[in-house]
PDB file of N, CA, C and O in Angstrom, chain B, residues numbered from 101:
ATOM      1  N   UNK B 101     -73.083  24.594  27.633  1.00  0.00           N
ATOM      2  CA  UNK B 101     -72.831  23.397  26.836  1.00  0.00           C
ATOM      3  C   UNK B 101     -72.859  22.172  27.748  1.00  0.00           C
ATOM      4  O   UNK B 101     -72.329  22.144  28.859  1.00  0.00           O
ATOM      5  N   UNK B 102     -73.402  21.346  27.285  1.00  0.00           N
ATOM      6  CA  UNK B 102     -73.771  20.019  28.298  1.00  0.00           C
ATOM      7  C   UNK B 102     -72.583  19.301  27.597  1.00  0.00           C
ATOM      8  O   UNK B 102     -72.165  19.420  26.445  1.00  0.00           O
ATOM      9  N   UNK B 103     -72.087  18.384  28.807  1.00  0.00           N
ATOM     10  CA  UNK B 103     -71.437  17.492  28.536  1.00  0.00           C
ATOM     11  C   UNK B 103     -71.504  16.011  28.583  1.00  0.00           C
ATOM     12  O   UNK B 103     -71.965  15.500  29.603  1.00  0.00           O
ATOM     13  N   UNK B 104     -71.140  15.328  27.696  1.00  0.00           N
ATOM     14  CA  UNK B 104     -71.932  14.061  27.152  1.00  0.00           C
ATOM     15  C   UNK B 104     -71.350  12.738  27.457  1.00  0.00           C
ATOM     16  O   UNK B 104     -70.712  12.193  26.557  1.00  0.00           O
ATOM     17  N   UNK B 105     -71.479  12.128  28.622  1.00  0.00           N
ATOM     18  CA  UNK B 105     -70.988  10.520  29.592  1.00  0.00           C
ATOM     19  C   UNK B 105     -71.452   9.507  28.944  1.00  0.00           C
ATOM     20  O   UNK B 105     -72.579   9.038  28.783  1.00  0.00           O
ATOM     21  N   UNK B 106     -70.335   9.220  28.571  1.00  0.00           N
ATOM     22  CA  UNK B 106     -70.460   7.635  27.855  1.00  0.00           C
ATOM     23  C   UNK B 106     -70.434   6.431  28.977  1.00  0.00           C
ATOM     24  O   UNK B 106     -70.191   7.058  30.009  1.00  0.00           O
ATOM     25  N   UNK B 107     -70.522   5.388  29.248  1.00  0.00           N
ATOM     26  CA  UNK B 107     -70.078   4.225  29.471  1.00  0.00           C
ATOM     27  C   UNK B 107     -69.192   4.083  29.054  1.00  0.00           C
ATOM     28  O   UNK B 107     -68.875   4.317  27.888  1.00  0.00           O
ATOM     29  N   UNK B 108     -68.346   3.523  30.176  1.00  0.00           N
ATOM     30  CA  UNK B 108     -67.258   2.733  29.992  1.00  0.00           C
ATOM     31  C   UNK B 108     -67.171   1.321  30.491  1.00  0.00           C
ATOM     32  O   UNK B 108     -67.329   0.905  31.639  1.00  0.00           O
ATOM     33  N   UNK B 109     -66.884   0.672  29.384  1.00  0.00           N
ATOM     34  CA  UNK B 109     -67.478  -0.913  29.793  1.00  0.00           C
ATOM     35  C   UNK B 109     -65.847  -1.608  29.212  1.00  0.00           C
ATOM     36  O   UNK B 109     -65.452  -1.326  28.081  1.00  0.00           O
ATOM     37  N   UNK B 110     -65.137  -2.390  30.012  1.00  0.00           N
ATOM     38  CA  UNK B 110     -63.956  -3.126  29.553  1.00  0.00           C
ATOM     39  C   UNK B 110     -63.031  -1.966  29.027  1.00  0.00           C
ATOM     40  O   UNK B 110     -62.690  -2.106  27.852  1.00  0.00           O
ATOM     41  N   UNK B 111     -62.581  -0.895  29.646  1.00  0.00           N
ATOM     42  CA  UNK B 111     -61.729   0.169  29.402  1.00  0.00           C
ATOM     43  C   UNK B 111     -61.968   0.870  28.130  1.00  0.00           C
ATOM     44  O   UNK B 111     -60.956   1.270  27.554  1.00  0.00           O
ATOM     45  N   UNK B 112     -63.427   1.161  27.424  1.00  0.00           N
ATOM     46  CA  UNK B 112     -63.673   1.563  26.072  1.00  0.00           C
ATOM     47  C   UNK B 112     -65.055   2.382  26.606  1.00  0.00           C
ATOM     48  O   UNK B 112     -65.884   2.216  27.501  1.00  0.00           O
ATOM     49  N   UNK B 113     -64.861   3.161  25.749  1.00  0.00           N
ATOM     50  CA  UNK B 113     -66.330   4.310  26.037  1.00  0.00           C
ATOM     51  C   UNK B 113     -67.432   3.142  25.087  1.00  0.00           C
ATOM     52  O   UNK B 113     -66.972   2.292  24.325  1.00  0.00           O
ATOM     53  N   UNK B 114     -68.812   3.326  25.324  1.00  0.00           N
ATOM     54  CA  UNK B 114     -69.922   2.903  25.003  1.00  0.00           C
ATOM     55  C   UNK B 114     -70.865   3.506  24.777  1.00  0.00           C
ATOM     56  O   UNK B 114     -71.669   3.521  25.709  1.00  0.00           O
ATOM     57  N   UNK B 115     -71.360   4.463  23.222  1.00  0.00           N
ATOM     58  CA  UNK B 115     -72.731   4.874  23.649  1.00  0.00           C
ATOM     59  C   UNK B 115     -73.689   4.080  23.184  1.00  0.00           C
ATOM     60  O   UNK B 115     -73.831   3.571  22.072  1.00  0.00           O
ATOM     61  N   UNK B 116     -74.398   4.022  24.253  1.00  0.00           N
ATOM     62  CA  UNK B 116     -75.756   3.568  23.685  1.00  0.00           C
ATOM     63  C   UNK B 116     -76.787   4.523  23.056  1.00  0.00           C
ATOM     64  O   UNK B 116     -76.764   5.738  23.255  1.00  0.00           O
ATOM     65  N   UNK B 117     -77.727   3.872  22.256  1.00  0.00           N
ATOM     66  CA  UNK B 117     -78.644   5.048  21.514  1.00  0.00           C
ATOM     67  C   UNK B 117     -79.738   6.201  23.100  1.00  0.00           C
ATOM     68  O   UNK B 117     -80.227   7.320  22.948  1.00  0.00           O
ATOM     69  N   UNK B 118     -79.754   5.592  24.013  1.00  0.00           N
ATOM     70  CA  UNK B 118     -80.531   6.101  24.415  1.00  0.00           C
ATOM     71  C   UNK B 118     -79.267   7.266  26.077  1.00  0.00           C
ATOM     72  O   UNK B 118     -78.181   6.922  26.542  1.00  0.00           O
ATOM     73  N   UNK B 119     -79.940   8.270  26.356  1.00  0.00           N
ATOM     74  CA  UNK B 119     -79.304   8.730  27.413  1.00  0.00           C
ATOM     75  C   UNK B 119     -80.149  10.003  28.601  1.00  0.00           C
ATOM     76  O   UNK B 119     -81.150  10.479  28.066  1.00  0.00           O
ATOM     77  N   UNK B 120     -79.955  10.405  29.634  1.00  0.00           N
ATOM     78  CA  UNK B 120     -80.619  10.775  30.278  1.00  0.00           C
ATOM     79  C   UNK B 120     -79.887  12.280  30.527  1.00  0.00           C
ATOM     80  O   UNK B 120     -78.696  12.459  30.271  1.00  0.00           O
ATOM     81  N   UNK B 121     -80.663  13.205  30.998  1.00  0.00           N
ATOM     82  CA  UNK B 121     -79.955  14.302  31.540  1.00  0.00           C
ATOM     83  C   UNK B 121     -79.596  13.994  32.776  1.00  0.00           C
ATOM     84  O   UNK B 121     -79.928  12.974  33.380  1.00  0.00           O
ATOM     85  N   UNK B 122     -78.640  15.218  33.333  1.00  0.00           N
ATOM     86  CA  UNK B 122     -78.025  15.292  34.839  1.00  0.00           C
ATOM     87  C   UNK B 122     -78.224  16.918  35.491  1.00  0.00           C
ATOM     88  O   UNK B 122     -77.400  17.833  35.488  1.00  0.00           O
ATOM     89  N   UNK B 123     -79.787  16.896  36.100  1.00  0.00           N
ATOM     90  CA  UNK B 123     -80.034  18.386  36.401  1.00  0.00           C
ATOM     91  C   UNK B 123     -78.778  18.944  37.282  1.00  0.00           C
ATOM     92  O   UNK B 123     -77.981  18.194  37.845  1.00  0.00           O
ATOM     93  N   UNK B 124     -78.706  20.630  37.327  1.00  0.00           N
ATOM     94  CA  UNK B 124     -77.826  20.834  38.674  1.00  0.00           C
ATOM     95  C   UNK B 124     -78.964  21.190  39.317  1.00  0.00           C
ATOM     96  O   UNK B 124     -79.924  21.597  38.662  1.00  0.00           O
ATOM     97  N   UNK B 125     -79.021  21.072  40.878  1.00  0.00           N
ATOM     98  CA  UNK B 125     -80.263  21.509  41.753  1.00  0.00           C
ATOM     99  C   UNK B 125     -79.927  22.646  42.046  1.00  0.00           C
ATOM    100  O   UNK B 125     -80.891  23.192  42.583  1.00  0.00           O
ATOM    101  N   UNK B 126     -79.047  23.330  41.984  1.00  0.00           N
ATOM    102  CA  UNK B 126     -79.089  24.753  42.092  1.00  0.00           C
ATOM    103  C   UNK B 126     -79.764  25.707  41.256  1.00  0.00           C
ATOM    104  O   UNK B 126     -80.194  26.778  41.686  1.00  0.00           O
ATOM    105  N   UNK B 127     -79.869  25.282  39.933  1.00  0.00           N
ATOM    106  CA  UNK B 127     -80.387  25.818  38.795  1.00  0.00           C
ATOM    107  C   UNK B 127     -81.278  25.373  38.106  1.00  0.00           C
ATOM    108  O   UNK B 127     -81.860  26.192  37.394  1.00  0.00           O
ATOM    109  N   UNK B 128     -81.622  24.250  38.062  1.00  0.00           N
ATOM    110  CA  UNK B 128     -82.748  23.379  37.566  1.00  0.00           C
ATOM    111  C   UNK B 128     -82.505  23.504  36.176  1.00  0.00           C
ATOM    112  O   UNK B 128     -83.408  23.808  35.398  1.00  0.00           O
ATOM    113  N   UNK B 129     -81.106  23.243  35.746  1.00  0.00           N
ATOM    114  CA  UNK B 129     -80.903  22.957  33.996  1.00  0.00           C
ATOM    115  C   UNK B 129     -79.728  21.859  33.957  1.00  0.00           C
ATOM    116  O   UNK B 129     -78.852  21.573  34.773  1.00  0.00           O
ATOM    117  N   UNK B 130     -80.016  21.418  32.840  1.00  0.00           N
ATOM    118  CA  UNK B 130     -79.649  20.338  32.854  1.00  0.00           C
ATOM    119  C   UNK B 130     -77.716  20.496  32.440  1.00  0.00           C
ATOM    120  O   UNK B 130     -77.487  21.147  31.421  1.00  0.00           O
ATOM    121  N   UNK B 131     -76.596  19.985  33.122  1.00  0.00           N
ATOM    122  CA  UNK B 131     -75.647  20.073  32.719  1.00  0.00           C
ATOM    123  C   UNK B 131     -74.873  19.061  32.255  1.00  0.00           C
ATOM    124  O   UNK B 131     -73.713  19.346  31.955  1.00  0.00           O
ATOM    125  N   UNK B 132     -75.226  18.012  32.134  1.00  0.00           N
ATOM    126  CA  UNK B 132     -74.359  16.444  31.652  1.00  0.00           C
ATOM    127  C   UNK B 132     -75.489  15.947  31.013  1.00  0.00           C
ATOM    128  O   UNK B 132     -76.570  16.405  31.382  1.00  0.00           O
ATOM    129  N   UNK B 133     -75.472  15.041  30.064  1.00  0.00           N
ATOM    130  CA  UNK B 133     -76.218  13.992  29.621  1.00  0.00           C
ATOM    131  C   UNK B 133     -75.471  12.369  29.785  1.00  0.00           C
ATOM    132  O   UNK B 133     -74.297  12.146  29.490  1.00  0.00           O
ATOM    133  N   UNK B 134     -76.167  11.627  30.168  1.00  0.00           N
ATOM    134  CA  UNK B 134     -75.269  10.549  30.781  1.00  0.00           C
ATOM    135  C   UNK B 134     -76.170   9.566  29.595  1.00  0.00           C
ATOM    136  O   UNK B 134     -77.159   9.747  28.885  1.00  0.00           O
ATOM    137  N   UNK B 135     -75.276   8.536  29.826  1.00  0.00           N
ATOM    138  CA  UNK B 135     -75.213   7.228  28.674  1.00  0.00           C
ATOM    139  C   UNK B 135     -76.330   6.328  29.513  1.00  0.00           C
ATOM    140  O   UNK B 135     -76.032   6.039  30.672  1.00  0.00           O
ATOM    141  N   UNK B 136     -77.542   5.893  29.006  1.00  0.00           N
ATOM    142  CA  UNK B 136     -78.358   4.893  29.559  1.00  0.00           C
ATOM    143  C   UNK B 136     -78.118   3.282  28.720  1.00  0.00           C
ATOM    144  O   UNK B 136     -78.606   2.906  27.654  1.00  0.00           O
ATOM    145  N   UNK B 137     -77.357   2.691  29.488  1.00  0.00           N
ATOM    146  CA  UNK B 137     -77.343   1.271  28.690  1.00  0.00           C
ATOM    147  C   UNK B 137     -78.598   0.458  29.570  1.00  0.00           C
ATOM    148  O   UNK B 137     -79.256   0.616  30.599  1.00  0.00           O
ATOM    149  N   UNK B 138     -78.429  -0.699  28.219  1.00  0.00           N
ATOM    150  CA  UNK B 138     -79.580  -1.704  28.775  1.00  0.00           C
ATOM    151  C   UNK B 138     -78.864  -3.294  29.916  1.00  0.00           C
ATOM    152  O   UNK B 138     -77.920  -3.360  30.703  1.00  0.00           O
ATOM    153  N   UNK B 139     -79.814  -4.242  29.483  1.00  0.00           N
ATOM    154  CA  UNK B 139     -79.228  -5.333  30.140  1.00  0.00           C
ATOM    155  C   UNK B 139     -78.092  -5.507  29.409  1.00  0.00           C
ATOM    156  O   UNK B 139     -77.117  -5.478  30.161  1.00  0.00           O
ATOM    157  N   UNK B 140     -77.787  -5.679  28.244  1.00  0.00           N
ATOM    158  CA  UNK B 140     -76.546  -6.448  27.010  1.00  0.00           C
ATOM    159  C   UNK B 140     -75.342  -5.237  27.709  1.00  0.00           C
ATOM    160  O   UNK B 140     -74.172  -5.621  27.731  1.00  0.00           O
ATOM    161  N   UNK B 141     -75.614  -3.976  28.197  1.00  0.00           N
ATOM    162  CA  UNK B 141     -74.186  -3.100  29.208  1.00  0.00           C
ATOM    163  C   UNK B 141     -74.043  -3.817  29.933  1.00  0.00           C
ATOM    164  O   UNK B 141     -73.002  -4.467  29.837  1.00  0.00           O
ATOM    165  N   UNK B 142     -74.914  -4.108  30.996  1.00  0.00           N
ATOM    166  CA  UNK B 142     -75.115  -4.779  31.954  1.00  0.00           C
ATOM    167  C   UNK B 142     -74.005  -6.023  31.964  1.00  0.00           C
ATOM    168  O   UNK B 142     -72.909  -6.020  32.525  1.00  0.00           O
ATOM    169  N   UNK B 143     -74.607  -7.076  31.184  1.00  0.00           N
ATOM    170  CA  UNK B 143     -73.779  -7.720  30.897  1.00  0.00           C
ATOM    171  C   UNK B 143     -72.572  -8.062  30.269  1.00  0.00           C
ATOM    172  O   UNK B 143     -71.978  -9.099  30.564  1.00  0.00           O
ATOM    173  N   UNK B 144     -72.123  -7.192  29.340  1.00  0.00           N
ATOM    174  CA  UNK B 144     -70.985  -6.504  28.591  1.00  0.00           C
ATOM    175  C   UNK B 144     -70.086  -6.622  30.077  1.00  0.00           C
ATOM    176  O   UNK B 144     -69.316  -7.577  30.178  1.00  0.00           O
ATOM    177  N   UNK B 145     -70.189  -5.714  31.133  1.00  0.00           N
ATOM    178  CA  UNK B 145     -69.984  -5.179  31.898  1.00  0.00           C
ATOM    179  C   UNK B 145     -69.620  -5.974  33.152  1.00  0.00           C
ATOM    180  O   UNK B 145     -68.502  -5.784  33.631  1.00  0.00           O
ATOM    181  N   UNK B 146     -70.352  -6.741  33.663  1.00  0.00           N
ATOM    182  CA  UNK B 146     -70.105  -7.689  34.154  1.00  0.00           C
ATOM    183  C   UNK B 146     -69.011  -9.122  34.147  1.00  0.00           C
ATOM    184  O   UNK B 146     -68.233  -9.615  34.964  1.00  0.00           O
ATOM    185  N   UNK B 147     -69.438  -9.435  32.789  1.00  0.00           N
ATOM    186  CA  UNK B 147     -68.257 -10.200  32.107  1.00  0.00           C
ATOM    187  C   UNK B 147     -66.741  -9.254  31.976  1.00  0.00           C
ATOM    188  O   UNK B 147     -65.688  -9.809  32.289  1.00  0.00           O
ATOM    189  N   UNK B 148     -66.739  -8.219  31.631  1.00  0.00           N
ATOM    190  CA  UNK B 148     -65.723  -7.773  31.641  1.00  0.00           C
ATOM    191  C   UNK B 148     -64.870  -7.264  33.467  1.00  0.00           C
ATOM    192  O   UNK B 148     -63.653  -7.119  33.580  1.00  0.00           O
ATOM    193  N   UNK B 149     -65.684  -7.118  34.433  1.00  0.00           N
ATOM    194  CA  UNK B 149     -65.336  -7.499  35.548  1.00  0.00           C
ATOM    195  C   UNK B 149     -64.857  -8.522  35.694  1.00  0.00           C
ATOM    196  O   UNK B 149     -63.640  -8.505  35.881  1.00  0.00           O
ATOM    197  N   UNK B 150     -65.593  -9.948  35.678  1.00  0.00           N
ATOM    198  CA  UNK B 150     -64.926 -11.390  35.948  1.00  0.00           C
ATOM    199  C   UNK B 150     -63.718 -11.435  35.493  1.00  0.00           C
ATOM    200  O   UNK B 150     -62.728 -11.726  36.164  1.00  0.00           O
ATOM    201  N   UNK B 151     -63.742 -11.074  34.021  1.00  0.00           N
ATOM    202  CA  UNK B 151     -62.163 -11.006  33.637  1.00  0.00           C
ATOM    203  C   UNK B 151     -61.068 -11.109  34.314  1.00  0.00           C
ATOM    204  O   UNK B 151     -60.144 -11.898  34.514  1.00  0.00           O
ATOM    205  N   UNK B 152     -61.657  -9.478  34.783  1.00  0.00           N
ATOM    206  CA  UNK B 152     -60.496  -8.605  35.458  1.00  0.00           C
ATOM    207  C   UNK B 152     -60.413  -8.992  36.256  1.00  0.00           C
ATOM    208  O   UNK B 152     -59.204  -9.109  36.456  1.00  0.00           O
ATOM    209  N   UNK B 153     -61.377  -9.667  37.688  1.00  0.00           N
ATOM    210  CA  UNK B 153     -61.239  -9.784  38.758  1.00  0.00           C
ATOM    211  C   UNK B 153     -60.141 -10.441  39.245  1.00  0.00           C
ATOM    212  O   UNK B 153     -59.773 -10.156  40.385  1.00  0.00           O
ATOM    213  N   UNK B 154     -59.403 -11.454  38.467  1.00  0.00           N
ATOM    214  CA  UNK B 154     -58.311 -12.776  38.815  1.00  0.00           C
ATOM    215  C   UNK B 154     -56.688 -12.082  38.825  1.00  0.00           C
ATOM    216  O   UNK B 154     -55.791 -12.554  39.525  1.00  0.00           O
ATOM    217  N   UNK B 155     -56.516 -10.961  37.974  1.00  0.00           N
ATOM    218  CA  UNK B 155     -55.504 -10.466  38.160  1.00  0.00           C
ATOM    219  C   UNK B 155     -56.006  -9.231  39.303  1.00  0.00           C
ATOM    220  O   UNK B 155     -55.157  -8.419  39.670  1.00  0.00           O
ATOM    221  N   UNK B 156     -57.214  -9.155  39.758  1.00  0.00           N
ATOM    222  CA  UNK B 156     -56.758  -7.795  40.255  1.00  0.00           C
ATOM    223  C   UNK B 156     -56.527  -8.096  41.683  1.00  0.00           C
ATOM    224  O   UNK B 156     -55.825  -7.423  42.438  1.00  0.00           O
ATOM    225  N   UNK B 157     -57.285  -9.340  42.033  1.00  0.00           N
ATOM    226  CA  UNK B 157     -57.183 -10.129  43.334  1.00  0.00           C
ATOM    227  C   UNK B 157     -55.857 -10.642  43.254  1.00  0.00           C
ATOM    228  O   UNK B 157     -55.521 -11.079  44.355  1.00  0.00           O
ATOM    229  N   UNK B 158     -54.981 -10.762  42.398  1.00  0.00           N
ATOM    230  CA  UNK B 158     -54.046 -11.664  43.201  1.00  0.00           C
ATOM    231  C   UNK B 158     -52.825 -10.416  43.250  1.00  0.00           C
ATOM    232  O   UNK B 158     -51.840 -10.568  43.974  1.00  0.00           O
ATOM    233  N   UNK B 159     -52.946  -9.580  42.678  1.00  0.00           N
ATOM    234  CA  UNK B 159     -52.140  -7.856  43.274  1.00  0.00           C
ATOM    235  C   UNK B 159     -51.969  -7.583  44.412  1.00  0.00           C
ATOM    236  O   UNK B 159     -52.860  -6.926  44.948  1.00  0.00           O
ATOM    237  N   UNK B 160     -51.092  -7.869  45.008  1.00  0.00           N
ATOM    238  CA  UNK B 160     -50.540  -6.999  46.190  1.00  0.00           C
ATOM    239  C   UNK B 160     -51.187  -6.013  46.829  1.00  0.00           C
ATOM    240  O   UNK B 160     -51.425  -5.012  46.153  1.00  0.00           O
ATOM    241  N   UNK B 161     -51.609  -6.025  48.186  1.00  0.00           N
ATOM    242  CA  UNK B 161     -52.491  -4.867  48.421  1.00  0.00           C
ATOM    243  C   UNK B 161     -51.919  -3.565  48.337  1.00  0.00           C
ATOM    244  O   UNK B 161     -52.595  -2.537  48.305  1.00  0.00           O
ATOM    245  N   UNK B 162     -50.234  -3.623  48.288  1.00  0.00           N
ATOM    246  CA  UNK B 162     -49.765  -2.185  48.491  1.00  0.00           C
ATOM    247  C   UNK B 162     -49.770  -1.813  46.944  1.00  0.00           C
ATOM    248  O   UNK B 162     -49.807  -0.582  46.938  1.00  0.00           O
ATOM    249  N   UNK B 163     -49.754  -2.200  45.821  1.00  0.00           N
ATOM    250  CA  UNK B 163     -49.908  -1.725  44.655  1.00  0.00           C
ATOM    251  C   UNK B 163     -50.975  -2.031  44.668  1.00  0.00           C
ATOM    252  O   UNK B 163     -50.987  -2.434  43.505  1.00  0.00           O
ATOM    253  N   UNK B 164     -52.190  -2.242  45.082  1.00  0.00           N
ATOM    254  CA  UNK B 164     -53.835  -1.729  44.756  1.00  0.00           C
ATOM    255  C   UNK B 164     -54.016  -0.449  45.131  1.00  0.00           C
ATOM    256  O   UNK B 164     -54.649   0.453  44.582  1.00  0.00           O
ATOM    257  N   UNK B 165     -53.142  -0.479  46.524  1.00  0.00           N
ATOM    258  CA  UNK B 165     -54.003   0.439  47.537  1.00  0.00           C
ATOM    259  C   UNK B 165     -52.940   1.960  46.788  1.00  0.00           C
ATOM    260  O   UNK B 165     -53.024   3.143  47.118  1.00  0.00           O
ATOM    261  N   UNK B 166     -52.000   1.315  45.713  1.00  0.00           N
ATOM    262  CA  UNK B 166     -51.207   2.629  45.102  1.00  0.00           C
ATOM    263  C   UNK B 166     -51.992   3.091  43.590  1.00  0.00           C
ATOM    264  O   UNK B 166     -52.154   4.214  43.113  1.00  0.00           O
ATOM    265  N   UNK B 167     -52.272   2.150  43.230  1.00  0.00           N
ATOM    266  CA  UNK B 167     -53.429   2.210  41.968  1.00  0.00           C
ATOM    267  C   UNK B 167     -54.430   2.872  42.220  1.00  0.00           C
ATOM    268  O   UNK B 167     -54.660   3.642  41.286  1.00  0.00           O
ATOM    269  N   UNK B 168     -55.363   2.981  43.269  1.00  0.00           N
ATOM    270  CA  UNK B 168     -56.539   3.349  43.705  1.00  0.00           C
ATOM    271  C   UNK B 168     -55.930   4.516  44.299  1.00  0.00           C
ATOM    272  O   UNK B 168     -56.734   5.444  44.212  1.00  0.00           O
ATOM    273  N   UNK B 169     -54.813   4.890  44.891  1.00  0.00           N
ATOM    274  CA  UNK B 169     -54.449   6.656  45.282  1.00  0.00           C
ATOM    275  C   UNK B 169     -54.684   7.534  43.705  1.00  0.00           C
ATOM    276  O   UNK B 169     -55.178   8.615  43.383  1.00  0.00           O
ATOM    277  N   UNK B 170     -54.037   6.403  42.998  1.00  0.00           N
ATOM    278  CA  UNK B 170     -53.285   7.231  41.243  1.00  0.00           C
ATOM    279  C   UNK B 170     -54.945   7.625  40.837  1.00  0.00           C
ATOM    280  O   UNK B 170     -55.321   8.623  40.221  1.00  0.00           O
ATOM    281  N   UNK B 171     -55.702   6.625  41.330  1.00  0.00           N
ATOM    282  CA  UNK B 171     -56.902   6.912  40.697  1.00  0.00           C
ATOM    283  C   UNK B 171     -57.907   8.208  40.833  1.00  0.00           C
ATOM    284  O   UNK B 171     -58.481   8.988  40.073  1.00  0.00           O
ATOM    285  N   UNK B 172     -57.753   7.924  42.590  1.00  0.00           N
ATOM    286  CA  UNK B 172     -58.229   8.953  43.396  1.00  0.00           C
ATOM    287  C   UNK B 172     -57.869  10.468  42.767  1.00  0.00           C
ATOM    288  O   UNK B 172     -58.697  11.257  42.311  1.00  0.00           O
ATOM    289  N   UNK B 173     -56.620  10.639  42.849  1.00  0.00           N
ATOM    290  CA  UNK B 173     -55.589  11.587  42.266  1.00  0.00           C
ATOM    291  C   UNK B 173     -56.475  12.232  41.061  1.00  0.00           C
ATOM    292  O   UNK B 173     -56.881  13.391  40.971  1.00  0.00           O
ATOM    293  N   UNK B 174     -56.626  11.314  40.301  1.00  0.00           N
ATOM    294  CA  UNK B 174     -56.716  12.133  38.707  1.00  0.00           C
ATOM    295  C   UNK B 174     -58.057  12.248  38.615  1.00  0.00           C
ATOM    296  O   UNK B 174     -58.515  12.846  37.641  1.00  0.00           O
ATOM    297  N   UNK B 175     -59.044  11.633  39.729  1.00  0.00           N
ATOM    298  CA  UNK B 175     -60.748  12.077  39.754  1.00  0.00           C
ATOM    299  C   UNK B 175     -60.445  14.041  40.698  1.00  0.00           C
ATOM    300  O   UNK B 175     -61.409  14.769  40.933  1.00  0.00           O
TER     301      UNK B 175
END
């Protein structure tokens, strides 16, 4: 069963109509299908960075650098 990667654009999944497979090279079959956005992700995406960027810059590096462990953690 393949599993199916959306975009995530501004903390919300995104599919777009179109998407690509994700071969494994060990096996040469395909196991993920990933979300292909266009420019309008792109830019969705972008803008929703700028947003973010003003609170995330003015955060304390020791609660970034604790945010980004939590993150690490749960990948």
């Amino acid at each position: 069963m393949k599993t199916s990667i959306p975009l995530i654009i501004n903390g919300k999944a995104v599919i777009p109509p179109k998407s690509f497979d994700v071969i494994n090279p060990a096996t040469g079959e395909p196991f993920a299908s990933v979300a292909a956005g266009d420019v309008s992700h792109l830019d969705a995406a972008v803008a929703a960075a700028r947003e973010a960027f003003p609170s995330w810059s003015n955060t304390a590096d020791g609660k970034r650098q604790s945010l980004l462990h939590a993150i690490a953690d749960a990948l």
